[in-house]
Every structure is written in structure tokens, then in C-alpha cells.
Short mmCIF file of C-alpha atoms and ligand atoms in Angstrom, two decimals:
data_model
loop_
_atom_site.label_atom_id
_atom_site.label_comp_id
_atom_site.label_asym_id
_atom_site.label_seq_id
_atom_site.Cartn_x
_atom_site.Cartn_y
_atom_site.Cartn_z
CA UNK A 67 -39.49 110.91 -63.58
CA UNK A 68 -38.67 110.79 -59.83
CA UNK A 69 -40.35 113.51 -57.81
CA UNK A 70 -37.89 115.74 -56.09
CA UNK A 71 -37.91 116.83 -52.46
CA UNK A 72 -35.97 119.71 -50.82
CA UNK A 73 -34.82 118.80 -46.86
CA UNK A 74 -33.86 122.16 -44.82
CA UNK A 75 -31.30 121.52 -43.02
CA UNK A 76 -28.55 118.24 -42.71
CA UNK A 77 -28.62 117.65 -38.70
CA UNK A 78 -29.13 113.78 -37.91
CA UNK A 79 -33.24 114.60 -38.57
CA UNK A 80 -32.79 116.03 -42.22
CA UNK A 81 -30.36 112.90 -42.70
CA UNK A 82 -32.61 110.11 -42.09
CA UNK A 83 -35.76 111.70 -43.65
CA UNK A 84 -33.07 112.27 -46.43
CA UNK A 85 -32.61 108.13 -46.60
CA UNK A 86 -35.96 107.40 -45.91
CA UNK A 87 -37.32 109.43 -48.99
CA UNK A 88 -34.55 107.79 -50.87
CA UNK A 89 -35.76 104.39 -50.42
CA UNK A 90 -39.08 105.47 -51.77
CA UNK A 91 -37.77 107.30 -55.14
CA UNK A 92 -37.71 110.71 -54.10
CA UNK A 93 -34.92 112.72 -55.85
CA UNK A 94 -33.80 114.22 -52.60
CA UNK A 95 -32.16 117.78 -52.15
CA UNK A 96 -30.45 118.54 -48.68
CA UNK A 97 -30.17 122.37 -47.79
CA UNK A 98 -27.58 123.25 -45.21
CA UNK A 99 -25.95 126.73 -44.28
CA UNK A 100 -23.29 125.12 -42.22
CA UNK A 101 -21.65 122.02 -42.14
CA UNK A 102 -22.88 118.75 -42.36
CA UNK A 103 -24.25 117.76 -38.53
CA UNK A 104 -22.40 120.45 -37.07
CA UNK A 105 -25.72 121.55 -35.08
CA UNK A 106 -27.10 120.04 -32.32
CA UNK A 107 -26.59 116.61 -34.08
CA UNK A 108 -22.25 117.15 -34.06
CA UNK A 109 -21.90 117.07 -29.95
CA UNK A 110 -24.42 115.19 -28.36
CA UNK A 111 -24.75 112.13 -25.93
CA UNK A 112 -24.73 109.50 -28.24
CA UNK A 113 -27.75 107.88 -26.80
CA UNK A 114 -30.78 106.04 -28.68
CA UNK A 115 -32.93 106.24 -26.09
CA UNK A 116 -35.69 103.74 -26.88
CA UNK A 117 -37.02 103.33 -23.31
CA UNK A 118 -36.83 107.10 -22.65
CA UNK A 119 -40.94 106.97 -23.32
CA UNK A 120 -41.62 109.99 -20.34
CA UNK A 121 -41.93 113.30 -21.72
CA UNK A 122 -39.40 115.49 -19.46
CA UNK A 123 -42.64 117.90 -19.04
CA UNK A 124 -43.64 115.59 -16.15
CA UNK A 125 -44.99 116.72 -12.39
CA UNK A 126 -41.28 114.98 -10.88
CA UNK A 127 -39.51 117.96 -12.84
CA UNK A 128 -42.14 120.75 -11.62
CA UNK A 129 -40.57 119.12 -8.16
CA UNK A 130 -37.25 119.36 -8.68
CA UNK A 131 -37.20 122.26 -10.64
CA UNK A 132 -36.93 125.07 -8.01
CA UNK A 133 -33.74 123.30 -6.07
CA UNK A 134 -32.09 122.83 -9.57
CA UNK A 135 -32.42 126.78 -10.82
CA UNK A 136 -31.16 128.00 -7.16
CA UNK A 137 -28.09 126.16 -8.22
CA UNK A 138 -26.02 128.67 -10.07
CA UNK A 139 -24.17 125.52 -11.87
CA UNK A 140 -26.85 123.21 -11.18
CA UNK A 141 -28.93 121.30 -13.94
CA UNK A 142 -31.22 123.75 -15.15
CA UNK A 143 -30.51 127.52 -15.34
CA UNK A 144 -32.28 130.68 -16.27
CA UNK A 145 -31.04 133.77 -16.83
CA UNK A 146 -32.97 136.39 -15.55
CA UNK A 147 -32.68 138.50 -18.63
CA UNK A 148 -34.33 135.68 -20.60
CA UNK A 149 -37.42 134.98 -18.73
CA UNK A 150 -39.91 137.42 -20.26
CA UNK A 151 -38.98 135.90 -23.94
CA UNK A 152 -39.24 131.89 -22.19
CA UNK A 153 -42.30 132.76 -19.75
CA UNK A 154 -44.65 131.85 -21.93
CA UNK A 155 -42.81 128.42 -22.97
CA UNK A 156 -42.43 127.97 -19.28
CA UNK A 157 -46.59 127.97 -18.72
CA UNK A 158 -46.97 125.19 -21.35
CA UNK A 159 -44.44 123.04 -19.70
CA UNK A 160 -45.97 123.48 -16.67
CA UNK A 161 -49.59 122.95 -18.35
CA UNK A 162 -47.90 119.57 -19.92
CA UNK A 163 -46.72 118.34 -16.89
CA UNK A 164 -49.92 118.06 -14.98
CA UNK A 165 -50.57 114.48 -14.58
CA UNK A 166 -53.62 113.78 -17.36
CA UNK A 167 -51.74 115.84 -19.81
CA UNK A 168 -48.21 114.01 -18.82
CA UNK A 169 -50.16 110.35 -18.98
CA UNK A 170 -51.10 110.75 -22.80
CA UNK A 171 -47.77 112.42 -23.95
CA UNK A 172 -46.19 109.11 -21.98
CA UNK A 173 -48.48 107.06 -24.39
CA UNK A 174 -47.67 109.20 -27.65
CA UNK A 175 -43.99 109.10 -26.72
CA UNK A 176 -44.06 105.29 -25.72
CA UNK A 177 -45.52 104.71 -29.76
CA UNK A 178 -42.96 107.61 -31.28
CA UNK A 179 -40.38 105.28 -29.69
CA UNK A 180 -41.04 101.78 -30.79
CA UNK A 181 -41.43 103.13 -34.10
CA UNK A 182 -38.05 104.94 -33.51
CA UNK A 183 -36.30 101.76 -32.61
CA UNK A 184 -38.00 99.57 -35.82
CA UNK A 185 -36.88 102.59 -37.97
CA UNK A 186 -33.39 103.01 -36.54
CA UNK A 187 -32.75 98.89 -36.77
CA UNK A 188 -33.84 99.59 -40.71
CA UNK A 189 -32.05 102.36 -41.43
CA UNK A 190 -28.75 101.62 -39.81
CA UNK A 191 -29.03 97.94 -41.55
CA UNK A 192 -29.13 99.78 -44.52
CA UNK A 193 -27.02 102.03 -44.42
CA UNK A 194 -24.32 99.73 -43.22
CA UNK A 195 -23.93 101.64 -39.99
CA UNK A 196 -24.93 99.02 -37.52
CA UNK A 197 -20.99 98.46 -36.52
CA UNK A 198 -21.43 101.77 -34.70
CA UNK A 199 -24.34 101.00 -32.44
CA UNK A 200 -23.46 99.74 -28.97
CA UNK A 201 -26.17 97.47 -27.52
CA UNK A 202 -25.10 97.25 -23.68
CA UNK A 203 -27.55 99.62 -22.39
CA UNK A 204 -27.73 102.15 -19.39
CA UNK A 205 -27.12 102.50 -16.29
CA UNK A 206 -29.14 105.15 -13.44
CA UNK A 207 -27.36 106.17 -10.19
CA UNK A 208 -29.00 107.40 -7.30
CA UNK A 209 -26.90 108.49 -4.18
CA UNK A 210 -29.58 107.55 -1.42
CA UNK A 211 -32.27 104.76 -1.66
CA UNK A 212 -34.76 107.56 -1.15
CA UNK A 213 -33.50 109.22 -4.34
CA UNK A 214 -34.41 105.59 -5.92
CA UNK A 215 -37.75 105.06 -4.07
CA UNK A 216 -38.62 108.72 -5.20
CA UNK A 217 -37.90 107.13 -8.52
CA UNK A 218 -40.24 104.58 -8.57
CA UNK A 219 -43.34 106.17 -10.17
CA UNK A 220 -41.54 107.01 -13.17
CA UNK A 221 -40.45 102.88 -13.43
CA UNK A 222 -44.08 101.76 -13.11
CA UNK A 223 -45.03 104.11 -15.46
CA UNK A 224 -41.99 102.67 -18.32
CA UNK A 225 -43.26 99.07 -17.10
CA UNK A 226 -46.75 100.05 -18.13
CA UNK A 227 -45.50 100.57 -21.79
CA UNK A 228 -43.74 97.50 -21.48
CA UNK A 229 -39.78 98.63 -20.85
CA UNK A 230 -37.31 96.38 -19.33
CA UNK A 231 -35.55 97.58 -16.12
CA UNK A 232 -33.37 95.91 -13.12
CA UNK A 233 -32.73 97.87 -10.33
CA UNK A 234 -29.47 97.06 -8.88
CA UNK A 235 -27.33 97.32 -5.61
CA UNK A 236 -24.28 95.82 -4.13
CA UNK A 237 -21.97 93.45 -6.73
CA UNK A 238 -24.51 93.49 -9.77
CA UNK A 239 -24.41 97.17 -9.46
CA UNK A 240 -20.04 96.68 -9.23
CA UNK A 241 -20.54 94.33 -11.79
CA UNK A 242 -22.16 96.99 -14.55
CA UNK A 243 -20.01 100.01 -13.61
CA UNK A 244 -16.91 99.09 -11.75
CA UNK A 245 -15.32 102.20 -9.95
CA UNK A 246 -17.86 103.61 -8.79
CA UNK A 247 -17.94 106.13 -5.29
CA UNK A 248 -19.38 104.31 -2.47
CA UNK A 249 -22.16 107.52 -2.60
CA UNK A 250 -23.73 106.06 -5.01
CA UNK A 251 -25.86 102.93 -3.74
CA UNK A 252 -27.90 101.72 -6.26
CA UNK A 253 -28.64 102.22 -9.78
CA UNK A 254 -31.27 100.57 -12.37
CA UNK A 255 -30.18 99.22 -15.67
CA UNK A 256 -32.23 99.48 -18.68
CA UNK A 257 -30.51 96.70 -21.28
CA UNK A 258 -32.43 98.19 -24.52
CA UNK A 259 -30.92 101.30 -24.74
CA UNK A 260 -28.15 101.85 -27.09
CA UNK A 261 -25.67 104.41 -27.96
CA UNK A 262 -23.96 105.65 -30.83
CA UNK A 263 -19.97 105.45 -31.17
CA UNK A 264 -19.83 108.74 -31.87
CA UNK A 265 -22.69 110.91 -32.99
CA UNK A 266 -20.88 113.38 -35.17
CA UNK A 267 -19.44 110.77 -36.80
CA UNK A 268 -22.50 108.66 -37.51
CA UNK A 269 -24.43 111.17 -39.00
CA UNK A 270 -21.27 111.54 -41.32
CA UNK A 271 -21.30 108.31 -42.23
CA UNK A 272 -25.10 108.51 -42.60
CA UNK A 273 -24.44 111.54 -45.17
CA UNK A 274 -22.51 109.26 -47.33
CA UNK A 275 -25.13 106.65 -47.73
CA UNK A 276 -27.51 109.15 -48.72
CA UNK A 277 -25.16 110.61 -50.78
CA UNK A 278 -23.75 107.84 -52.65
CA UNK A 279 -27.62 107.09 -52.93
CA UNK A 280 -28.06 110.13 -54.84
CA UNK A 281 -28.82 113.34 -52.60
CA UNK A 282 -27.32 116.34 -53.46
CA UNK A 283 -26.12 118.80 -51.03
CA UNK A 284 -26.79 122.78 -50.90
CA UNK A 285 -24.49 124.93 -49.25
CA UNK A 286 -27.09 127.98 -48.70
CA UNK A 287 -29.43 129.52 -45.95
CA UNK A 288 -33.35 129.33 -46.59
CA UNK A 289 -34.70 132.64 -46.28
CA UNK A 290 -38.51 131.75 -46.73
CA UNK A 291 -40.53 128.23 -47.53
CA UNK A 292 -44.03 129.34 -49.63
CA UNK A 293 -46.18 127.21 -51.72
CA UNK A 294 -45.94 127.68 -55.39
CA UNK A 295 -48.66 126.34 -57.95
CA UNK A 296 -47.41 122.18 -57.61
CA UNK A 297 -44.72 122.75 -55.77
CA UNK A 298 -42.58 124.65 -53.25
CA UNK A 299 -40.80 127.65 -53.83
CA UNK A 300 -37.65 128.30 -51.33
CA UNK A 301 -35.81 131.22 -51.47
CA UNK A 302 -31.94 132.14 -50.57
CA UNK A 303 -30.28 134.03 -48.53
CA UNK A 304 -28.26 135.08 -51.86
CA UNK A 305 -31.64 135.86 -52.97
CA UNK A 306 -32.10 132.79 -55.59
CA UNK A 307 -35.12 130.85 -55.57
CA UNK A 308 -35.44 127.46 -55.82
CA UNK A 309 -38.30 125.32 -57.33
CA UNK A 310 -39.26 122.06 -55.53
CA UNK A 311 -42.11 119.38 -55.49
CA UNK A 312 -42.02 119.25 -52.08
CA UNK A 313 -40.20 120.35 -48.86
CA UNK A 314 -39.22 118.77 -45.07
CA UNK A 315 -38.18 121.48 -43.18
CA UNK A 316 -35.67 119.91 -40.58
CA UNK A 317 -34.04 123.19 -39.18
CA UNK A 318 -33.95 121.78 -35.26
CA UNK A 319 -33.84 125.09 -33.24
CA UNK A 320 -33.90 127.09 -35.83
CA UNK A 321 -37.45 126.27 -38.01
CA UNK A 322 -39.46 128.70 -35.65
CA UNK A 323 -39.01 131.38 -38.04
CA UNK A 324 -39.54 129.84 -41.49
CA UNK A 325 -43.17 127.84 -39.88
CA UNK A 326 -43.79 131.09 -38.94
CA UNK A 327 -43.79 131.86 -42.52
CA UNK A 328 -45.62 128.95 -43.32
CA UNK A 329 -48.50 130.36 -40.82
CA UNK A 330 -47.61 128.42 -38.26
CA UNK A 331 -46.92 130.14 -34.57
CA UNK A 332 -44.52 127.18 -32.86
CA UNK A 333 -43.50 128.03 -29.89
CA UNK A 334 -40.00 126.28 -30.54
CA UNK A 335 -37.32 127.12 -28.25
CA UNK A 336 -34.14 126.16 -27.19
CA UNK A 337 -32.85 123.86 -23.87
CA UNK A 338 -28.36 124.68 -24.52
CA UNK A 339 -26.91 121.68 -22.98
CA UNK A 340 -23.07 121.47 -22.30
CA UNK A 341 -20.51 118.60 -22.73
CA UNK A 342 -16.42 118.16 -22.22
CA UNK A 343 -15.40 115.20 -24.02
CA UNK A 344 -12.03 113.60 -22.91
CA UNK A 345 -9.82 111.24 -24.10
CA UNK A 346 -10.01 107.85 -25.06
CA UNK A 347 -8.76 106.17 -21.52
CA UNK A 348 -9.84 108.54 -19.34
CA UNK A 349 -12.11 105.55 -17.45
CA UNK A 350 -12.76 102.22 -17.87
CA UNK A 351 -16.55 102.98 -18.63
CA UNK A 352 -18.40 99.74 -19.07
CA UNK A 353 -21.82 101.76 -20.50
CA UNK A 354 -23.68 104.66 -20.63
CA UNK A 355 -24.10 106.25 -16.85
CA UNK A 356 -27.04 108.56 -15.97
CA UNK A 357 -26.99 111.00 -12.80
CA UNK A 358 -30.49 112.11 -13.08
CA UNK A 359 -30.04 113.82 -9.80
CA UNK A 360 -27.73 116.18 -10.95
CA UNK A 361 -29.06 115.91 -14.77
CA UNK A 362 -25.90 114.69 -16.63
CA UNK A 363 -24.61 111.64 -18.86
CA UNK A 364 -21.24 109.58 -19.49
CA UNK A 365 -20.90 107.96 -21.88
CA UNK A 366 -18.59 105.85 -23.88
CA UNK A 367 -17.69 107.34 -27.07
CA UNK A 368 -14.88 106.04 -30.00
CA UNK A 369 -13.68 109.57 -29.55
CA UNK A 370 -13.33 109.83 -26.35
CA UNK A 371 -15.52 109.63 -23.00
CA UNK A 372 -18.35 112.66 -23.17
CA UNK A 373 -19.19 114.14 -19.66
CA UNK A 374 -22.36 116.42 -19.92
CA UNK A 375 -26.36 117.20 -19.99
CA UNK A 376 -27.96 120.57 -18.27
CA UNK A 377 -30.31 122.53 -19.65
CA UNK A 378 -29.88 126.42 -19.69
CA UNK A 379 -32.62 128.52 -21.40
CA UNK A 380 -31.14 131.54 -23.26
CA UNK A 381 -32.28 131.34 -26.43
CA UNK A 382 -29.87 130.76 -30.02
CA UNK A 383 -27.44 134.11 -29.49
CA UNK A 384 -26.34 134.22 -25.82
CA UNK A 385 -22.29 133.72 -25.46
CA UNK A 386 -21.97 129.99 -24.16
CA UNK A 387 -21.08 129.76 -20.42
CA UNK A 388 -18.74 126.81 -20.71
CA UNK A 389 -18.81 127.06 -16.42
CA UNK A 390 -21.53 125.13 -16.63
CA UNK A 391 -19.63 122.20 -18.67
CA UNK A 392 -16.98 122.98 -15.52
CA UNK A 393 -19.32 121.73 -13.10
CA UNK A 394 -20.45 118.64 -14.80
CA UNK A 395 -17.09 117.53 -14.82
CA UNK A 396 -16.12 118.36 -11.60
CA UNK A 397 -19.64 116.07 -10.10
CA UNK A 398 -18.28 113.29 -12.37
CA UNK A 399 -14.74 112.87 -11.39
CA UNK A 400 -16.23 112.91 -7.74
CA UNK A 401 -18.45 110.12 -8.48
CA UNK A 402 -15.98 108.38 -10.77
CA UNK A 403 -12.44 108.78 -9.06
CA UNK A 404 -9.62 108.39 -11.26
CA UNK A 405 -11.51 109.86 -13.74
CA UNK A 406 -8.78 111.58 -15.71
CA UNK A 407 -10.43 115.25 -16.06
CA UNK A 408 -7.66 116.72 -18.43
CA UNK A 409 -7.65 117.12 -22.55
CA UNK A 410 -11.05 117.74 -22.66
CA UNK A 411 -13.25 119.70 -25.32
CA UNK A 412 -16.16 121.34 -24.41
CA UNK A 413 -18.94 122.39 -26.59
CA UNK A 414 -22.35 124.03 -26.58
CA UNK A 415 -25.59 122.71 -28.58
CA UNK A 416 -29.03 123.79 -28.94
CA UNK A 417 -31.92 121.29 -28.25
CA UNK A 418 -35.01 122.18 -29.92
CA UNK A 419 -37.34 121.84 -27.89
CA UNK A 420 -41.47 122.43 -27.81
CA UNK A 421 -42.95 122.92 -24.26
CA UNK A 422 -44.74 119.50 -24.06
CA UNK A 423 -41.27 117.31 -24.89
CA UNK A 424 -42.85 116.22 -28.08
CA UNK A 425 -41.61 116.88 -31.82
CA UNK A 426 -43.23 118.49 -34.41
CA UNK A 427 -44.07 115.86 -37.56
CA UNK A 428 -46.70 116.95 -39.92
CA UNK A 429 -47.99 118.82 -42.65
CA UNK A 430 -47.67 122.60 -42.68
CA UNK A 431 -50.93 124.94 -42.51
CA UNK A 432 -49.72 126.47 -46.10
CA UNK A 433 -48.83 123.21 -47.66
CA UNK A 434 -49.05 119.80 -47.61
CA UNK A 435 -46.04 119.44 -49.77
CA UNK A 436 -44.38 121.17 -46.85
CA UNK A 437 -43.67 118.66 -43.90
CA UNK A 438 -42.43 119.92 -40.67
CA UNK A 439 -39.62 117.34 -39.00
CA UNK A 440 -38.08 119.49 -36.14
CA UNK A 441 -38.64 120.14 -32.26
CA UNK A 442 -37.28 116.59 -31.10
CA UNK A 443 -35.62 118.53 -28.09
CA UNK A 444 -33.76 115.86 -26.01
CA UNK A 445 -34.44 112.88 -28.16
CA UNK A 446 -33.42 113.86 -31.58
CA UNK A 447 -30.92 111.30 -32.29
CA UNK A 448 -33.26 108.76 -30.83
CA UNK A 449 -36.21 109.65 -32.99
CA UNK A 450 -34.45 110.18 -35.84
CA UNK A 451 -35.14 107.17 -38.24
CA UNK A 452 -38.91 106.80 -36.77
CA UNK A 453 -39.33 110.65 -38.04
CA UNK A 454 -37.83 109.76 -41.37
CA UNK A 455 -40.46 107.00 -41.66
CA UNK A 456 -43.13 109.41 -41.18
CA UNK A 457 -42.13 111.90 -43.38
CA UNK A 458 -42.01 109.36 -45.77
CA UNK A 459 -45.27 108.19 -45.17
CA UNK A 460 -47.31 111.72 -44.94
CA UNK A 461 -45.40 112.74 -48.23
CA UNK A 462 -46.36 109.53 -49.52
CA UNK A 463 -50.35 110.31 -48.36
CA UNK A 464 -50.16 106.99 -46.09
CA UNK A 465 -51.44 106.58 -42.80
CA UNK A 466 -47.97 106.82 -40.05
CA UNK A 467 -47.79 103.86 -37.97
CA UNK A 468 -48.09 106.34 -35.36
CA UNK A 469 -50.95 109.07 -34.93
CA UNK A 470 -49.68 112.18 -35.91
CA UNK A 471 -51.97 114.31 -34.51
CA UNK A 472 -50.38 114.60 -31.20
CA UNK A 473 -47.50 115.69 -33.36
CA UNK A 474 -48.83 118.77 -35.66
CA UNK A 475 -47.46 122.30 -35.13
CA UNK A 476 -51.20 123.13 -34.33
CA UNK A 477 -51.51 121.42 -31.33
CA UNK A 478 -50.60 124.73 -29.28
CA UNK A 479 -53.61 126.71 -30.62
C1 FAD B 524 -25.92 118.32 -24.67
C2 FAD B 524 -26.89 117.57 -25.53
C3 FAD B 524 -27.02 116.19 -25.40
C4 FAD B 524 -27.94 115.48 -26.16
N1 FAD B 524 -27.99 114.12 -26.06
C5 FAD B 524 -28.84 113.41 -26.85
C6 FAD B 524 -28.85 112.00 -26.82
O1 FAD B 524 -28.06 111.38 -26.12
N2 FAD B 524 -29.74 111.33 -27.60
C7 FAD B 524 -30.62 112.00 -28.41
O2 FAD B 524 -31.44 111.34 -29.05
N3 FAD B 524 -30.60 113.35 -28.49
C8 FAD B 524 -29.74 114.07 -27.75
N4 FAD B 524 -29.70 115.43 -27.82
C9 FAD B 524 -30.65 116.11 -28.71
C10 FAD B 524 -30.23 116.00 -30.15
O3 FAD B 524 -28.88 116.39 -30.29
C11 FAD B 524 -31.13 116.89 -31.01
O4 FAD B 524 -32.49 116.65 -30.71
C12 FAD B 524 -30.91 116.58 -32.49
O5 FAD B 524 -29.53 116.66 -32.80
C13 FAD B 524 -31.71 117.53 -33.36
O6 FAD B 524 -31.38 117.21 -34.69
P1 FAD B 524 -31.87 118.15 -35.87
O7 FAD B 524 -31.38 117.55 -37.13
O8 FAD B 524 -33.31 118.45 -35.70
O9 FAD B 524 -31.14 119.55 -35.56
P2 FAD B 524 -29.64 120.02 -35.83
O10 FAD B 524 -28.67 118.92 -35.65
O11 FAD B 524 -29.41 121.25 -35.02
O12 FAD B 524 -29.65 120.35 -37.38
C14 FAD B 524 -30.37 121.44 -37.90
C15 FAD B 524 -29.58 121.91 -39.10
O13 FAD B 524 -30.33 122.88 -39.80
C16 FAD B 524 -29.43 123.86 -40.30
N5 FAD B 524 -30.20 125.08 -40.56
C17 FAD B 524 -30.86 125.82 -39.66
N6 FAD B 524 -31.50 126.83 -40.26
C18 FAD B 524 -31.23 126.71 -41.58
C19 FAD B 524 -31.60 127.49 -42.71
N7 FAD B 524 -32.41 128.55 -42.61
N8 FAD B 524 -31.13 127.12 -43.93
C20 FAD B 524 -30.32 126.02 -44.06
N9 FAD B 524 -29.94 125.26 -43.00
C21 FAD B 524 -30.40 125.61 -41.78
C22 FAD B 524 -28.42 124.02 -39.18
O14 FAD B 524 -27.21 124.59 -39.65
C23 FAD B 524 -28.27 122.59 -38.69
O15 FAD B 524 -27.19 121.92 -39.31
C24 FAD B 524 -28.77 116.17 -27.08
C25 FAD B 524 -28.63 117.55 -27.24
C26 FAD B 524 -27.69 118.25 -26.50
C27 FAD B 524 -27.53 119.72 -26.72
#
């Protein structure tokens, strides 16, 4: 008799812990109050971003940080109204980016991420989705060859965990990106990052592996996770409860509340990021283009070409400012011209994010049939498949190829 498993929630997280419990027997339940990847996992940039090992919680932010938030459309934004909720969220991040703290997140990030990258070549090989990966990397722009110098730190540090760069200038920067406004004067190219072709649309496909592998799907909201004698007891928000061995909760910016239930105090909250995606045509867009400066991605979709990035903190009901998606588009077509800006569709997603840029993967204080998967902030895509793997393995009682403890929704005392 297979043991069964109950995943909350069916963003790109619950999908490949879905396949990854799957492949070990697990009789696997998804349970979803919306649509299938229609939350943070339906809009964003598409990016697997293997070589992405520094935790954004880093002392070049707590630099940069002050310009950015004077910028009323700028790359970070806080409303004033939501600063006593995020103040105390805002004095971990700070505590996480002093250097010691920022060195051994680099090194716990650097292992989440090779792990990610094994796991994601598995899974997508299984799941017959590797025709929708796009292996020609990513390029950085800088506008000045201070803004690259100022840069540099944060390349030694990637070289120390062994990533591949090349920074570029002249005709091998021409070469990568053609098009480009003479402002920008160098860029570096990472070759082993990858992109999606359209992230929506691979966690669909993902859904019907797992599917046609034998996960159900739910259509309900879970009102409370508690441990019942051998087992898991969820209950509705129609009231009905449900019976399970065990439990993942992968809720992204939602879980706060149900680990709170759990006994668990996380202090998960959101980063909204913003995104117009245009047309199929709109520029002959050789790869993925990064304008850390200004905080925003491009990148080549099969829907279209997806302009966005920002982080505004506001929390999960604040109307979207879609200005803010406005802006990013407007910096792009000035550093791509002929960018064709028109028949675009913007959207609004929540990151779930923890203070020190690091997920939450481990076992629950009430439970360990109750496995916490959520909190991958900017890299949920990216970590996806390595986070399935571990689920796998801690429901399994094996040792994760990468040392959870870093991980655990305890870490914040
Ligand atoms: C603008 C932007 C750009 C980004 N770019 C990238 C990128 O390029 N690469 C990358 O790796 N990451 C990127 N991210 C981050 C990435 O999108 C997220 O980290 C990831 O999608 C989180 O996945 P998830 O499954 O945890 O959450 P979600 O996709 O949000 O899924 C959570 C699901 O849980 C469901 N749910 C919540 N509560 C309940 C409940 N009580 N009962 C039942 N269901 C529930 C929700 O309806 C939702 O479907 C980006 C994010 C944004 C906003």
C-alpha cells in the first residue's frame, strides 16, 4: 500500500516536490485554492538561476539601498504605511547582510544551487520538459566601468564557489546582445544560466507529468495543518477534514499563517515584483539581459519578451501599482531602442521571501510528517527541483545532499 502525501499548494515548488515524491511511491495529493501556478510561479522571469549563489541580503544592497527607495519608481519601494508591519523583517536583512553572516549564506546558497541544477537536469529529463529549457545563459550590463569595477567583489566571491563568468566589452559584448545603447559599456556573461520558455507554461506542463503519474488535484483552501495520531489532519475552508500520512506545505507567500499553526513563528514576507510582457517580435533578444543597476530582467520568452524585476514591500492585500511595471519599461526601451513597448501585459506576483534570502526546507516543530517547502523568495523557480529532492529525502528519513539546518523555520529564534 503506497503511503499518501498531501502538498499545499500547486505553484512550481508544490509541483516538483509533487514529482519527486512520485518517483519514490508516494500516493501524492496536491491542494490548491486557485489555479494551477497562477501564484508567483504563473508570471515570473523565467530564469534558472544556477550561478545566482549570493544571497540578495548582502552589504552591496545595504549600499544601494537608500538611492533605490528615494526613487519613487526606482527598484525597491516602501510604502510608508507598511513599515511598522516590515521593520522587523527589515533588521534581519540587515543582520544577514553583514559580511560573516552574508559569507556562510553564500556557501549554503552555492550547495542549495548545485543541487538545484542536478535536480532540475533530472526532473525536466523526466518529465520530458527539457525542449523548454534554453541553455544560452545571461548577460549583466553596467552603464559605467565603475558600475562594473564596483561589481567585482560579488564575481570573486561566485569564482570562489566555482561559477563561470566573462566580462565583456566592445564586439564580444555586440556579439551577445546586438542593439544595445552605447550607455551601456560592458556587461559579464554567465553561460550556465538557463531560462525557461515560459514559466507559466512549464509548470503546466510539469502538472501533467505528475498528473498522468498519478497525483490528484484538490480544488480547496487549507484552513489549518495539525498532527493527528500517524498522520496529518488538514482541514477546509468548507470545513471538511482531510486525513493524510504526511504533508509538504508549499504555500509560497502565503504558509506564514498555517506554520504559525504548526508552532512555528516565520517571519515570511513578501518582495511584489512587476513585469509587462510584450509580444513575440518586440526585439531581437539573443538571451536573458540583467540591469542590476536599476534591478530589472529581459528576457526571452515563447510568449512574448518579459520586461520586469523591483521589489516593493506591501505585504499580500495592497492594490498593485502597475506604475512601477511603467517605469521598467520605459528604462528598457531606452537601453534597447526599437524596443517595441506596445501590447504589453502587466502583472503583479508575490515573492516569498525570509529576511536572510534563504528558503525554508524542513521538518515542522509539530510534526515530522509535516515538511515545510516555501520562502524561496527570488529563486523559486530555480530551486525548485533541488527542494523536491529534499523533501523527498527528509520524508524518506535520509540524509539531504545538502545540510538542512541552515534551512529550518527555526533558524530565526
Ligand atoms: C517579478 C518576479 C520575477 C521572478 N523571477 C524569477 C526567476 O526568474 N527565477 C526564479 O527562480 N524565481 C523567480 N521569481 C520567484 C518565483 O516566482 C517564486 O519564488 C516561486 O514562484 C515560488 O513558488 P511557490 O510554489 O513557492 O509559490 P507560488 O507559485 O506562489 O504557489 C503557492 C500556491 O499556494 C497556493 N495556496 C496558498 N495558500 C493556500 C492554502 N491555504 N490552501 C491551498 N492553496 C494555497 C496559492 O494559490 C499558490 O498557487 C520571481 C518572482 C517575481 C514576483
Amino acid at each position: 500500500m503506497p503511503r499518501e502525501v498531501a502538498i499545499v499548494g500547486a505553484g512550481i515548488v508544490g509541483l516538483a516536490c509533487a514529482h519527486h515524491l512520485l518517483a519514490e511511491g508516494w500516493r501524492v495529493r496536491l491542494i490548491e485554492r486557485g489555479g494551477v501556478a497562477e501564484g508567483a510561479s504563473f508570471g515570473n522571469a523565467g530564469a534558472l538561476a544556477f550561478t545566482d549563489v549570493l544571497p540578495l541580503a548582502s552589504p552591496g544592497i545595504l549600499r544601494k539601498a537608500p538611492a533605490w527607495v528615494l526613487d519613487p519608481l526606482g527598484p525597491l519601494a516602501l510604502p510608508p504605511a507598511y513599515l511598522p508591519r516590515i521593520a522587523p523583517w527589515l533588521v534581519r536583512f540587515w543582520r544577514a547582510s553583514l559580511p560573516d553572516r552574508h559569507r556562510h549564506a553564500t556557501v549554503v546558497q552555492a550547495a542549495l544551487m548545485q543541487l538545484a541544477a542536478q535536480a532540475m537536469a533530472a526532473m525536466t529529463q523526466a518529465a520530458g520538459l527539457t525542449g523548454r529549457l534554453r541553455h544560452d545563459g545571461n548577460l549583466e550590463l553596467y552603464e559605467s566601468e565603475a558600475e562594473l569595477i564596483a561589481s567585482e567583489p560579488g564575481w570573486a566571491a561566485r569564482a570562489r564557489e566555482g561559477i563561470a563568468f566573462e566580462h565583456v566589452r566592445g564586439a564580444r559584448l555586440a556579439e551577445l546582445q546586438p542593439g544595445l545603447s552605447p550607455r551601456l559599456v560592458a556587461g559579464t556573461f554567465t553561460p550556465n544560466w538557463m531560462t525557461v520558455d515560459d514559466p507559466h507554461r512549464f509548470a503546466l506542463a510539469l502538472h501533467a507529468d505528475v498528473t498522468a503519474k498519478g497525483a490528484a488535484l484538490t480544488r480547496a483552501e487549507v484552513r489549518d495543518i495539525a498532527p493527528a495520531d500517524e498522520g496529518v489532519r488538514l482541514t477546509l475552508a468548507d470545513g471538511t477534514a482531510l486525513r493524510t500520512e504526511a504533508c509538504v506545505l508549499a504555500a509560497g507567500a502565503w504558509s506564514r499563517e498555517l506554520a504559525r499553526r504548526l508552532g512555528d513563528r516565520v517571519p515570511l514576507d513578501t518582495e511584489r515584483g512587476y513585469n509587462t510582457t510584450l509580444p513575440p517580435g518586440a526585439f531581437d533578444l539573443r538571451r536573458q539581459l540583467t540591469f542590476g543597476g536599476h534591478g530589472f530582467v529581459v528576457t526571452p520568452l515563447a510568449t512574448g519578451l518579459r520586461v520586469g524585476g523591483a521589489v516593493e514591500f506591501g505585504g499580500l492585500h495592497r492594490p498593485p501599482n502597475f506604475a512601477r511595471a511603467d517605469a521598467m519599461l520605459r528604462k528598457a526601451a531606452a537601453f534597447l531602442p526599437g524596443l517595441r513597448t506596445e501590447g504589453g501585459r502587466q502583472w503583479m506576483g508575490f515573492r516569498p521571501s525570509l529576511p536572510d534570502s534563504l528558503p525554508v526546507i524542513g521538518l515542522s516543530r509539530a510534526s515530522p510528517r509535516v515538511i515545510y517547502a516555501f520562502g524561496h523568495g527570488h529563486l523559486g523557480l530555480t530551486q525548485s527541483a533541488g527542494t523536491g529532492r529534499i523533501v523527498a529525502d527528509l520524508l524518506a528519513g535520509r540524509e539531504p545532499a545538502v545540510a538542512v539546518e541552515a534551512l529550518r523555520a527555526g533558524r530565526f529564534g
